[in-house]
Amino acid sequence: MRSATLLTICTLSALLLVARGSEKPSAAPPPVVAVGVAAASDLIRSGGHRYLDVRTEEEFRSGHVEDSLNVPYLFFTSQGREKNPKFIAQVAAGFDKEDNIVVGCKSGVRSELACADLMAAGFRNVKNIEGGYTAWVESGLAVKKSQAQDEL
């Protein structure tokens, strides 16, 4: 009786291992879509996309794309860079998960990380701006400066 129970347990264990091995691995997340600044500008001007600026509030105040929403992805602290723990919730307060969003930072690195996090949170239509705000300005595209900047 004991060997029959042991045989049954071994058989069930083997079947379980085979069944687990046949499971498909979870799909890798889709890659972040990147667009150049000219394409990003066209998307925004067409009215189908909105600009999410993930730079710090200080960077944003120094100049930004007109009608953009600023939600910092990282904070620069005395301890170094810290990820904004409320980033997804703050973005969700300004955007629906189906909205078309172009995401920019200073150079395109933070915004790529932000896009990946947004996609993992269920935002479906996000695009990273290659070169970020720096490339936007260098391309001569319109920006809005703070009042203090305009007076200098």
Short mmCIF file of C-alpha atoms in Angstrom, two decimals:
data_model
loop_
_atom_site.label_atom_id
_atom_site.label_comp_id
_atom_site.label_asym_id
_atom_site.label_seq_id
_atom_site.Cartn_x
_atom_site.Cartn_y
_atom_site.Cartn_z
CA MET A 1 0.00 0.00 0.00
CA ARG A 2 2.78 2.35 0.90
CA SER A 3 4.66 1.81 -2.37
CA ALA A 4 1.43 2.38 -4.34
CA THR A 5 0.96 5.75 -2.62
CA LEU A 6 4.58 6.65 -3.24
CA LEU A 7 4.24 5.66 -6.91
CA THR A 8 1.10 7.80 -7.25
CA ILE A 9 2.82 10.80 -5.69
CA CYS A 10 5.85 10.40 -7.99
CA THR A 11 3.62 10.06 -11.04
CA LEU A 12 1.61 13.16 -10.14
CA SER A 13 4.80 15.10 -9.46
CA ALA A 14 6.22 14.09 -12.84
CA LEU A 15 3.00 15.12 -14.61
CA LEU A 16 3.05 18.46 -12.82
CA LEU A 17 6.64 19.10 -13.90
CA VAL A 18 5.83 18.21 -17.50
CA ALA A 19 2.76 20.45 -17.44
CA ARG A 20 4.77 23.39 -16.03
CA GLY A 21 7.47 22.90 -18.62
CA SER A 22 4.93 23.12 -21.43
CA GLU A 23 3.58 26.47 -20.27
CA LYS A 24 4.44 29.32 -22.57
CA PRO A 25 6.77 31.84 -21.00
CA SER A 26 5.18 35.19 -20.35
CA ALA A 27 5.54 37.52 -23.29
CA ALA A 28 8.21 40.18 -23.05
CA PRO A 29 6.85 43.69 -22.78
CA PRO A 30 6.65 45.50 -26.12
CA PRO A 31 9.54 47.84 -26.86
CA VAL A 32 9.13 51.54 -26.26
CA VAL A 33 8.26 53.34 -29.49
CA ALA A 34 10.57 56.29 -30.16
CA VAL A 35 9.81 59.24 -32.42
CA GLY A 36 11.96 62.16 -33.50
CA VAL A 37 11.09 65.68 -32.43
CA ALA A 38 9.67 66.66 -35.84
CA ALA A 39 7.31 63.66 -35.79
CA ALA A 40 6.40 64.36 -32.15
CA SER A 41 5.62 67.98 -33.01
CA ASP A 42 3.41 66.86 -35.91
CA LEU A 43 1.57 64.41 -33.65
CA ILE A 44 0.91 67.11 -31.06
CA ARG A 45 -0.12 69.74 -33.63
CA SER A 46 -2.56 67.30 -35.22
CA GLY A 47 -4.44 67.27 -31.92
CA GLY A 48 -4.24 63.52 -31.56
CA HIS A 49 -1.41 63.45 -29.01
CA ARG A 50 -0.51 65.29 -25.82
CA TYR A 51 2.96 66.00 -24.43
CA LEU A 52 3.95 64.60 -21.04
CA ASP A 53 7.10 66.25 -19.68
CA VAL A 54 8.77 64.02 -17.07
CA ARG A 55 11.55 66.44 -16.11
CA THR A 56 11.75 67.98 -12.66
CA GLU A 57 9.56 70.98 -11.85
CA GLU A 58 12.66 73.22 -11.94
CA GLU A 59 13.60 72.00 -15.42
CA PHE A 60 10.01 72.45 -16.58
CA ARG A 61 9.88 76.03 -15.27
CA SER A 62 13.00 76.92 -17.27
CA GLY A 63 11.08 76.18 -20.48
CA HIS A 64 8.69 73.59 -21.87
CA VAL A 65 6.51 72.60 -24.78
CA GLU A 66 3.25 74.56 -24.92
CA ASP A 67 0.27 72.82 -23.27
CA SER A 68 2.42 70.03 -21.85
CA LEU A 69 1.70 68.35 -18.53
CA ASN A 70 4.62 68.07 -16.11
CA VAL A 71 4.84 64.95 -13.93
CA PRO A 72 8.42 64.36 -12.73
CA TYR A 73 9.64 60.80 -13.15
CA LEU A 74 12.67 61.31 -10.90
CA PHE A 75 13.53 63.75 -8.16
CA PHE A 76 17.09 64.93 -7.65
CA THR A 77 17.78 64.82 -3.92
CA SER A 78 20.84 65.11 -1.70
CA GLN A 79 20.87 61.29 -1.67
CA GLY A 80 20.85 61.16 -5.49
CA ARG A 81 18.06 60.41 -7.94
CA GLU A 82 14.85 59.02 -6.51
CA LYS A 83 11.95 57.71 -8.56
CA ASN A 84 8.67 59.53 -8.02
CA PRO A 85 6.60 56.95 -6.10
CA LYS A 86 3.35 58.62 -7.25
CA PHE A 87 4.34 58.87 -10.93
CA ILE A 88 1.75 56.47 -12.38
CA ALA A 89 -1.07 57.84 -10.21
CA GLN A 90 -0.19 61.44 -11.14
CA VAL A 91 -0.11 60.60 -14.84
CA ALA A 92 -3.42 58.73 -14.52
CA ALA A 93 -4.94 61.90 -13.02
CA GLY A 94 -4.19 63.76 -16.26
CA PHE A 95 -4.43 61.03 -18.91
CA ASP A 96 -6.61 58.03 -19.69
CA LYS A 97 -4.87 54.75 -20.47
CA GLU A 98 -6.07 54.98 -24.09
CA ASP A 99 -4.79 58.54 -24.66
CA ASN A 100 -2.04 59.15 -27.21
CA ILE A 101 0.92 60.49 -25.26
CA VAL A 102 4.36 61.66 -26.35
CA VAL A 103 6.76 61.62 -23.43
CA GLY A 104 9.82 63.81 -23.14
CA CYS A 105 12.57 64.64 -20.67
CA LYS A 106 15.84 66.50 -21.15
CA SER A 107 17.61 63.95 -23.36
CA GLY A 108 15.27 60.98 -23.80
CA VAL A 109 16.57 58.64 -21.08
CA ARG A 110 14.12 59.34 -18.24
CA SER A 111 11.26 59.51 -20.70
CA GLU A 112 12.13 56.07 -22.08
CA LEU A 113 12.07 54.64 -18.55
CA ALA A 114 8.80 56.49 -17.90
CA CYS A 115 7.28 55.04 -21.09
CA ALA A 116 8.22 51.52 -20.02
CA ASP A 117 6.60 52.06 -16.62
CA LEU A 118 3.49 53.56 -18.20
CA MET A 119 3.16 50.64 -20.60
CA ALA A 120 3.55 48.18 -17.72
CA ALA A 121 0.74 50.07 -15.95
CA GLY A 122 -1.57 49.63 -18.94
CA PHE A 123 -1.06 52.86 -20.91
CA ARG A 124 -1.22 51.65 -24.50
CA ASN A 125 -0.25 54.59 -26.70
CA VAL A 126 2.95 56.15 -25.40
CA LYS A 127 5.90 57.28 -27.48
CA ASN A 128 9.31 58.47 -26.32
CA ILE A 129 10.76 61.62 -27.89
CA GLU A 130 14.28 60.89 -29.10
CA GLY A 131 16.69 63.48 -27.78
CA GLY A 132 14.05 64.96 -25.48
CA TYR A 133 13.57 68.64 -24.81
CA THR A 134 17.15 69.41 -25.78
CA ALA A 135 16.58 68.07 -29.30
CA TRP A 136 13.22 69.89 -29.42
CA VAL A 137 14.89 73.23 -28.69
CA GLU A 138 17.83 72.53 -31.02
CA SER A 139 15.34 71.83 -33.82
CA GLY A 140 13.89 75.31 -33.38
CA LEU A 141 10.47 74.07 -32.31
CA ALA A 142 8.30 76.37 -30.19
CA VAL A 143 8.74 76.42 -26.43
CA LYS A 144 7.19 78.38 -23.63
CA LYS A 145 9.55 80.10 -21.21
CA SER A 146 8.56 81.31 -17.76
CA GLN A 147 7.88 85.03 -17.33
CA ALA A 148 11.21 85.50 -15.55
CA GLN A 149 13.02 83.85 -18.49
CA ASP A 150 11.21 86.07 -21.00
CA GLU A 151 12.28 89.24 -19.20
CA LEU A 152 15.99 88.33 -19.15
#
